[in-house]
Structure formats: C-alpha cells, structure tokens
Amino acid sequence: MKKVNNIAVLTSGGDAPGMNAAVRAVVRTGIYHQLNVYGIMYGYRGMLKNEIFPMESKSVANIIQRGGTILKTARCKEFHEYEGRKKAYENLKKHNIDGLVVIGGDGSFNGAQKFSQEFDIPCIGLPGTIDKDIAGTDFTIGFDTAVNTAISAIDKIRDTADAHDRLFVIEVMGRDAGYIALHSGISTGAEHILIPERHSDVATIIEDLQANERRRKLVNLIVVAEGDKNGGANEVAKIVQEKLPQIDTRVCILGHIQRGGSPTCMDRILASRMGYAAVDALLDGTHNVMIGIVNDKIQYTPLDKAVKAKQEIDPEWFKIVKILAS
C-alpha cells in the first residue's frame, strides 16, 4: 500500500451549505495526521490552472458556520477530455499531491472516477449536493439546510395564503430529483407535491381543488420541483387558472435562496464526520470511494456505483401526502 503524504481538497459542481465544514474537517484531520494539505480553487478548473495552495489549521478558522465554499466552485469542460485531466495530474504532481478529496455531486464523482482510473491519484468523494440524489448515503451535505430554508419560506407563504384564501403554487429546486419538494411539502402540509420521478396528473389536482372548494377548504399549497414533467410552477398555475378561474392563484419560485445560508447543525455534523472519514480512508488505503452515512454509520460506496445509482423514492411517501392533506 502506497503511503499518502500530501492531500488536496476541492469543491465542485453546485455549492451546498456545509461544504466549508467539510473542507475544515479534511484540512484539520490531515494536519492532525501530519499530512501536507492543499486547497484547490474553483474545482477541476483550478487543477488545470494550477490554482493550488497549501492550507494550515488557521486557513479554515471561522468557516464552519458559513454557506457557500471558500474554495469556490466552477464548471470545467476541459476536464471532460483526457488531455485536460492529464494537465490537471501534472499540476498535482508539481506539488507532490498523492491523495484527493472531492466534495460535490455525481458529476464531480464521475470526473474523480475517470481521473483516478487514468492516473496514480487515489480519490475520495464527499456527497455535497442539496438534491440528496446520490445512492450510498442517507443524507448529502446541504440537503437539510436547503429543506429547512424551503420550509421557512413556505410557512411564511402559508400565512399570506390564509389571510387571502389563496392557492399558492411554490417551486423549489430539484431539476432531476424531488427530495426537497417531497420533504418540504410534507413538512408544510402541502395538498400536492409534484416531482420529476413521478408523473403527476394535473386533472386529478383540479378535481381535488374542486372538492376542497366545495367543502370550503380555501387555503391550498402545491409544492413543485423545478424538474417536474408538467413544466414547473408557472405551467401548473396556468392550467389551474384556466380550469378554475374563480380560485385566486399565485406562484412563488424560491430559487437559489435554497443553496445559500448558514448550514444547519445536522449539515455541520454530517460534513465534519464525512471530512474526517475521508482522510481516514486515504490513510487506511481505502481509495476511490464515496463516504456516506447510512443508519448513522460511515459507509463506503465505490465511486462508480455512487455515480450510476440514484436514490429511489418510496411510493409510501405519496400515500402519506394524500392522507395527511385530506
């Protein structure tokens, strides 16, 4: 087993609250084990441009509570090509880096997997994405914060909906995954939740709204993931207004506020445990895996499986939504 002496950490893809906590854990755990730790700015783009710098314990002081990522993040088309990855490898070798921790989503892991297969750099992935759409972990870094941000906003919207007897169609993030919509919708008492993984019949929603109107249930919430096949909140609201013009309907798109903000306690602890485990894995010779937490225990998932697999949403959730909204 080859000994790891110099490790680097980067954040890639969309930012997620808790990424800074994960960077902090990687840096301080590495230093504790007398490793040289480097930060890479702007993800894989920084590897290509050699934006690599040494990090000390004080480099990550006062960041555990901050959203975003101090290492920044960016997309990098060049890294999709072999020549780009080769250039990145050469830059790592200039700093004698022999271990890499990648904090990001499935696209970031896909890049890490290819890079590790082609070159002699073991990689560890940490699931940093608000979408919670990666298999091998119960939660991803940033999901809990994003959901709580959405819940806080939807609770406020319910207050004004109640004051005016309105229907609000609220769009949350989730282009390919509906976990934010599902969790925030159930938590705020939404009558309907529309997600990409499940076809939602708007005709059924119209029927339910008509039934609610007959029994004088005039405050209704519909939570829609942005990737829903009906086209998002604006399209759903348009159909409702055409079919039920008597219902006062409003749209609210929460957008990128869900990506920012101070991470919750859960995300800080999750990120800290995962960052610590990532360094431990590199030291133990457990390479090319994603660090997950399943049933409150650290679990390793090979990067290729973490890339290919997706979390599946249990149909039981939708029975819960229907029963509790009745």
PDB file of C-alpha atoms in Angstrom, residues 68-256:
ATOM      1  CA  GLY A  68     -21.100  28.553   0.012  1.00  0.00           C
ATOM      2  CA  THR A  69     -17.485  27.404  -0.289  1.00  0.00           C
ATOM      3  CA  ILE A  70     -14.268  29.275   0.457  1.00  0.00           C
ATOM      4  CA  LEU A  71     -12.587  27.198  -2.259  1.00  0.00           C
ATOM      5  CA  LYS A  72     -15.146  28.411  -4.820  1.00  0.00           C
ATOM      6  CA  THR A  73     -16.593  26.153  -7.492  1.00  0.00           C
ATOM      7  CA  ALA A  74     -16.864  26.182 -11.270  1.00  0.00           C
ATOM      8  CA  ARG A  75     -17.730  24.006 -14.254  1.00  0.00           C
ATOM      9  CA  CYS A  76     -14.813  22.755 -16.354  1.00  0.00           C
ATOM     10  CA  LYS A  77     -15.389  21.385 -19.856  1.00  0.00           C
ATOM     11  CA  GLU A  78     -11.668  20.755 -20.364  1.00  0.00           C
ATOM     12  CA  PHE A  79     -11.652  18.183 -17.566  1.00  0.00           C
ATOM     13  CA  HIS A  80     -14.079  16.067 -19.636  1.00  0.00           C
ATOM     14  CA  GLU A  81     -11.236  15.407 -22.060  1.00  0.00           C
ATOM     15  CA  TYR A  82      -8.202  13.196 -21.418  1.00  0.00           C
ATOM     16  CA  GLU A  83      -5.739  15.973 -22.256  1.00  0.00           C
ATOM     17  CA  GLY A  84      -7.373  18.212 -19.678  1.00  0.00           C
ATOM     18  CA  ARG A  85      -7.191  15.537 -16.994  1.00  0.00           C
ATOM     19  CA  LYS A  86      -3.538  14.890 -17.878  1.00  0.00           C
ATOM     20  CA  LYS A  87      -2.747  18.566 -17.413  1.00  0.00           C
ATOM     21  CA  ALA A  88      -4.507  18.510 -14.038  1.00  0.00           C
ATOM     22  CA  TYR A  89      -2.467  15.466 -12.996  1.00  0.00           C
ATOM     23  CA  GLU A  90       0.781  17.172 -13.954  1.00  0.00           C
ATOM     24  CA  ASN A  91      -0.145  20.164 -11.798  1.00  0.00           C
ATOM     25  CA  LEU A  92      -0.887  17.927  -8.819  1.00  0.00           C
ATOM     26  CA  LYS A  93       2.483  16.243  -9.253  1.00  0.00           C
ATOM     27  CA  LYS A  94       4.205  19.640  -9.118  1.00  0.00           C
ATOM     28  CA  HIS A  95       3.013  19.786  -5.506  1.00  0.00           C
ATOM     29  CA  ASN A  96       3.661  16.067  -4.849  1.00  0.00           C
ATOM     30  CA  ILE A  97      -0.036  15.549  -4.136  1.00  0.00           C
ATOM     31  CA  ASP A  98      -0.832  11.847  -3.787  1.00  0.00           C
ATOM     32  CA  GLY A  99      -4.423  11.919  -2.493  1.00  0.00           C
ATOM     33  CA  LEU A 100      -7.512  13.914  -3.462  1.00  0.00           C
ATOM     34  CA  VAL A 101     -10.797  14.651  -1.670  1.00  0.00           C
ATOM     35  CA  VAL A 102     -13.592  15.797  -3.974  1.00  0.00           C
ATOM     36  CA  ILE A 103     -16.676  17.424  -2.425  1.00  0.00           C
ATOM     37  CA  GLY A 104     -19.552  17.540  -4.899  1.00  0.00           C
ATOM     38  CA  GLY A 105     -22.299  15.636  -6.670  1.00  0.00           C
ATOM     39  CA  ASP A 106     -22.481  12.815  -9.177  1.00  0.00           C
ATOM     40  CA  GLY A 107     -20.894  14.836 -11.994  1.00  0.00           C
ATOM     41  CA  SER A 108     -17.936  15.601  -9.739  1.00  0.00           C
ATOM     42  CA  PHE A 109     -17.631  11.929  -8.793  1.00  0.00           C
ATOM     43  CA  ASN A 110     -17.723  10.918 -12.433  1.00  0.00           C
ATOM     44  CA  GLY A 111     -14.726  13.173 -13.056  1.00  0.00           C
ATOM     45  CA  ALA A 112     -12.920  11.826  -9.991  1.00  0.00           C
ATOM     46  CA  GLN A 113     -13.513   8.225 -11.048  1.00  0.00           C
ATOM     47  CA  LYS A 114     -12.092   8.762 -14.539  1.00  0.00           C
ATOM     48  CA  PHE A 115      -9.175  10.759 -13.200  1.00  0.00           C
ATOM     49  CA  SER A 116      -8.268   8.105 -10.639  1.00  0.00           C
ATOM     50  CA  GLN A 117      -8.504   5.296 -13.201  1.00  0.00           C
ATOM     51  CA  GLU A 118      -6.189   7.077 -15.603  1.00  0.00           C
ATOM     52  CA  PHE A 119      -3.621   8.411 -13.144  1.00  0.00           C
ATOM     53  CA  ASP A 120      -1.987   7.376  -9.915  1.00  0.00           C
ATOM     54  CA  ILE A 121      -4.066   9.577  -7.594  1.00  0.00           C
ATOM     55  CA  PRO A 122      -6.474   7.900  -5.139  1.00  0.00           C
ATOM     56  CA  CYS A 123      -9.706   9.884  -4.760  1.00  0.00           C
ATOM     57  CA  ILE A 124     -12.316  10.068  -2.025  1.00  0.00           C
ATOM     58  CA  GLY A 125     -15.714  11.614  -2.717  1.00  0.00           C
ATOM     59  CA  LEU A 126     -17.883  13.515  -0.246  1.00  0.00           C
ATOM     60  CA  PRO A 127     -21.528  13.936  -1.329  1.00  0.00           C
ATOM     61  CA  GLY A 128     -22.095  17.693  -1.340  1.00  0.00           C
ATOM     62  CA  THR A 129     -25.413  18.482  -3.030  1.00  0.00           C
ATOM     63  CA  ILE A 130     -28.703  19.897  -1.840  1.00  0.00           C
ATOM     64  CA  ASP A 131     -30.618  17.415  -4.018  1.00  0.00           C
ATOM     65  CA  LYS A 132     -29.906  14.255  -1.939  1.00  0.00           C
ATOM     66  CA  ASP A 133     -29.805  12.292  -5.195  1.00  0.00           C
ATOM     67  CA  ILE A 134     -26.755  10.080  -4.603  1.00  0.00           C
ATOM     68  CA  ALA A 135     -27.008   6.441  -3.519  1.00  0.00           C
ATOM     69  CA  GLY A 136     -24.890   5.165  -0.651  1.00  0.00           C
ATOM     70  CA  THR A 137     -25.798   7.755   1.958  1.00  0.00           C
ATOM     71  CA  ASP A 138     -28.956   8.649   3.853  1.00  0.00           C
ATOM     72  CA  PHE A 139     -28.241  12.366   3.528  1.00  0.00           C
ATOM     73  CA  THR A 140     -25.987  14.587   1.454  1.00  0.00           C
ATOM     74  CA  ILE A 141     -24.194  17.696   2.657  1.00  0.00           C
ATOM     75  CA  GLY A 142     -26.502  20.691   2.186  1.00  0.00           C
ATOM     76  CA  PHE A 143     -29.828  18.883   1.886  1.00  0.00           C
ATOM     77  CA  ASP A 144     -31.029  19.520   5.429  1.00  0.00           C
ATOM     78  CA  THR A 145     -30.233  23.237   5.194  1.00  0.00           C
ATOM     79  CA  ALA A 146     -31.925  23.589   1.804  1.00  0.00           C
ATOM     80  CA  VAL A 147     -35.070  21.837   3.033  1.00  0.00           C
ATOM     81  CA  ASN A 148     -35.244  23.973   6.176  1.00  0.00           C
ATOM     82  CA  THR A 149     -34.807  27.118   4.070  1.00  0.00           C
ATOM     83  CA  ALA A 150     -37.686  25.990   1.857  1.00  0.00           C
ATOM     84  CA  ILE A 151     -39.852  25.139   4.879  1.00  0.00           C
ATOM     85  CA  SER A 152     -39.245  28.558   6.424  1.00  0.00           C
ATOM     86  CA  ALA A 153     -40.275  30.284   3.187  1.00  0.00           C
ATOM     87  CA  ILE A 154     -43.341  28.081   2.624  1.00  0.00           C
ATOM     88  CA  ASP A 155     -44.537  28.645   6.213  1.00  0.00           C
ATOM     89  CA  LYS A 156     -44.471  32.391   5.543  1.00  0.00           C
ATOM     90  CA  ILE A 157     -46.320  31.904   2.261  1.00  0.00           C
ATOM     91  CA  ARG A 158     -48.999  29.891   4.061  1.00  0.00           C
ATOM     92  CA  ASP A 159     -49.640  32.852   6.359  1.00  0.00           C
ATOM     93  CA  THR A 160     -50.447  35.162   3.461  1.00  0.00           C
ATOM     94  CA  ALA A 161     -52.366  32.405   1.655  1.00  0.00           C
ATOM     95  CA  ASP A 162     -54.540  32.017   4.728  1.00  0.00           C
ATOM     96  CA  ALA A 163     -55.132  35.759   5.002  1.00  0.00           C
ATOM     97  CA  HIS A 164     -56.448  35.934   1.426  1.00  0.00           C
ATOM     98  CA  ASP A 165     -57.884  32.413   0.897  1.00  0.00           C
ATOM     99  CA  ARG A 166     -55.429  31.797  -1.931  1.00  0.00           C
ATOM    100  CA  LEU A 167     -53.868  28.858  -3.711  1.00  0.00           C
ATOM    101  CA  PHE A 168     -50.096  29.102  -3.884  1.00  0.00           C
ATOM    102  CA  VAL A 169     -48.025  27.044  -6.315  1.00  0.00           C
ATOM    103  CA  ILE A 170     -44.499  27.038  -4.910  1.00  0.00           C
ATOM    104  CA  GLU A 171     -41.479  25.921  -6.914  1.00  0.00           C
ATOM    105  CA  VAL A 172     -38.433  24.523  -5.135  1.00  0.00           C
ATOM    106  CA  MET A 173     -35.121  23.355  -6.574  1.00  0.00           C
ATOM    107  CA  GLY A 174     -34.737  19.837  -7.926  1.00  0.00           C
ATOM    108  CA  ARG A 175     -34.118  19.540 -11.655  1.00  0.00           C
ATOM    109  CA  ASP A 176     -33.724  15.755 -11.592  1.00  0.00           C
ATOM    110  CA  ALA A 177     -34.643  14.852  -8.006  1.00  0.00           C
ATOM    111  CA  GLY A 178     -37.702  15.648  -5.921  1.00  0.00           C
ATOM    112  CA  TYR A 179     -36.434  15.208  -2.379  1.00  0.00           C
ATOM    113  CA  ILE A 180     -36.550  18.899  -1.465  1.00  0.00           C
ATOM    114  CA  ALA A 181     -40.111  19.135  -2.769  1.00  0.00           C
ATOM    115  CA  LEU A 182     -41.149  15.930  -1.014  1.00  0.00           C
ATOM    116  CA  HIS A 183     -39.672  16.764   2.391  1.00  0.00           C
ATOM    117  CA  SER A 184     -40.641  20.445   2.404  1.00  0.00           C
ATOM    118  CA  GLY A 185     -44.118  19.678   1.052  1.00  0.00           C
ATOM    119  CA  ILE A 186     -44.914  17.103   3.732  1.00  0.00           C
ATOM    120  CA  SER A 187     -43.435  19.339   6.438  1.00  0.00           C
ATOM    121  CA  THR A 188     -45.631  22.309   5.467  1.00  0.00           C
ATOM    122  CA  GLY A 189     -48.869  20.426   4.850  1.00  0.00           C
ATOM    123  CA  ALA A 190     -48.954  20.799   1.071  1.00  0.00           C
ATOM    124  CA  GLU A 191     -52.012  19.306  -0.629  1.00  0.00           C
ATOM    125  CA  HIS A 192     -49.994  18.156  -3.640  1.00  0.00           C
ATOM    126  CA  ILE A 193     -46.295  17.564  -4.330  1.00  0.00           C
ATOM    127  CA  LEU A 194     -45.011  17.281  -7.897  1.00  0.00           C
ATOM    128  CA  ILE A 195     -41.588  15.749  -8.556  1.00  0.00           C
ATOM    129  CA  PRO A 196     -39.551  14.587 -11.583  1.00  0.00           C
ATOM    130  CA  GLU A 197     -39.506  10.926 -10.508  1.00  0.00           C
ATOM    131  CA  ARG A 198     -43.286  10.544 -10.615  1.00  0.00           C
ATOM    132  CA  HIS A 199     -45.864  11.543 -13.220  1.00  0.00           C
ATOM    133  CA  SER A 200     -48.434  13.904 -11.723  1.00  0.00           C
ATOM    134  CA  ASP A 201     -51.841  14.158 -13.349  1.00  0.00           C
ATOM    135  CA  VAL A 202     -52.905  17.801 -13.207  1.00  0.00           C
ATOM    136  CA  ALA A 203     -56.503  16.725 -13.927  1.00  0.00           C
ATOM    137  CA  THR A 204     -56.522  14.916 -10.570  1.00  0.00           C
ATOM    138  CA  ILE A 205     -55.188  18.042  -8.868  1.00  0.00           C
ATOM    139  CA  ILE A 206     -58.024  20.066 -10.447  1.00  0.00           C
ATOM    140  CA  GLU A 207     -60.580  17.564  -9.131  1.00  0.00           C
ATOM    141  CA  ASP A 208     -59.108  17.747  -5.638  1.00  0.00           C
ATOM    142  CA  LEU A 209     -59.132  21.546  -5.690  1.00  0.00           C
ATOM    143  CA  GLN A 210     -62.777  21.493  -6.741  1.00  0.00           C
ATOM    144  CA  ALA A 211     -63.585  19.130  -3.870  1.00  0.00           C
ATOM    145  CA  ASN A 212     -61.695  21.385  -1.441  1.00  0.00           C
ATOM    146  CA  GLU A 213     -63.629  24.380  -2.721  1.00  0.00           C
ATOM    147  CA  ARG A 214     -66.950  22.611  -2.112  1.00  0.00           C
ATOM    148  CA  ARG A 215     -66.018  21.906   1.491  1.00  0.00           C
ATOM    149  CA  ARG A 216     -64.700  25.451   1.937  1.00  0.00           C
ATOM    150  CA  LYS A 217     -61.063  24.496   2.207  1.00  0.00           C
ATOM    151  CA  LEU A 218     -59.815  27.623   0.510  1.00  0.00           C
ATOM    152  CA  VAL A 219     -56.131  27.640   1.508  1.00  0.00           C
ATOM    153  CA  ASN A 220     -54.108  25.222  -0.622  1.00  0.00           C
ATOM    154  CA  LEU A 221     -50.425  24.712  -1.241  1.00  0.00           C
ATOM    155  CA  ILE A 222     -48.920  22.878  -4.205  1.00  0.00           C
ATOM    156  CA  VAL A 223     -45.157  22.296  -3.996  1.00  0.00           C
ATOM    157  CA  VAL A 224     -43.477  21.660  -7.351  1.00  0.00           C
ATOM    158  CA  ALA A 225     -39.889  20.586  -8.029  1.00  0.00           C
ATOM    159  CA  GLU A 226     -38.410  22.634 -10.870  1.00  0.00           C
ATOM    160  CA  GLY A 227     -37.843  19.486 -12.939  1.00  0.00           C
ATOM    161  CA  ASP A 228     -41.442  18.263 -12.754  1.00  0.00           C
ATOM    162  CA  LYS A 229     -42.639  16.982 -16.114  1.00  0.00           C
ATOM    163  CA  ASN A 230     -45.562  19.438 -16.176  1.00  0.00           C
ATOM    164  CA  GLY A 231     -43.087  22.276 -16.667  1.00  0.00           C
ATOM    165  CA  GLY A 232     -42.696  23.820 -13.234  1.00  0.00           C
ATOM    166  CA  ALA A 233     -44.835  26.071 -11.054  1.00  0.00           C
ATOM    167  CA  ASN A 234     -45.764  28.605 -13.736  1.00  0.00           C
ATOM    168  CA  GLU A 235     -47.150  25.931 -16.066  1.00  0.00           C
ATOM    169  CA  VAL A 236     -49.072  24.196 -13.284  1.00  0.00           C
ATOM    170  CA  ALA A 237     -50.577  27.506 -12.153  1.00  0.00           C
ATOM    171  CA  LYS A 238     -51.514  28.361 -15.734  1.00  0.00           C
ATOM    172  CA  ILE A 239     -53.502  25.124 -16.082  1.00  0.00           C
ATOM    173  CA  VAL A 240     -55.231  25.681 -12.739  1.00  0.00           C
ATOM    174  CA  GLN A 241     -56.186  29.244 -13.655  1.00  0.00           C
ATOM    175  CA  GLU A 242     -57.615  28.091 -16.986  1.00  0.00           C
ATOM    176  CA  LYS A 243     -59.717  25.339 -15.380  1.00  0.00           C
ATOM    177  CA  LEU A 244     -60.583  27.129 -12.122  1.00  0.00           C
ATOM    178  CA  PRO A 245     -60.563  30.891 -12.792  1.00  0.00           C
ATOM    179  CA  GLN A 246     -62.535  31.541  -9.594  1.00  0.00           C
ATOM    180  CA  ILE A 247     -59.613  30.399  -7.426  1.00  0.00           C
ATOM    181  CA  ASP A 248     -57.152  33.155  -6.529  1.00  0.00           C
ATOM    182  CA  THR A 249     -53.870  31.540  -7.619  1.00  0.00           C
ATOM    183  CA  ARG A 250     -50.342  32.806  -7.038  1.00  0.00           C
ATOM    184  CA  VAL A 251     -46.888  31.460  -7.943  1.00  0.00           C
ATOM    185  CA  CYS A 252     -43.747  31.716  -5.832  1.00  0.00           C
ATOM    186  CA  ILE A 253     -40.390  30.429  -7.108  1.00  0.00           C
ATOM    187  CA  LEU A 254     -37.934  30.076  -4.225  1.00  0.00           C
ATOM    188  CA  GLY A 255     -34.869  29.698  -6.462  1.00  0.00           C
ATOM    189  CA  HIS A 256     -31.298  29.967  -5.255  1.00  0.00           C
TER     190      HIS A 256
END
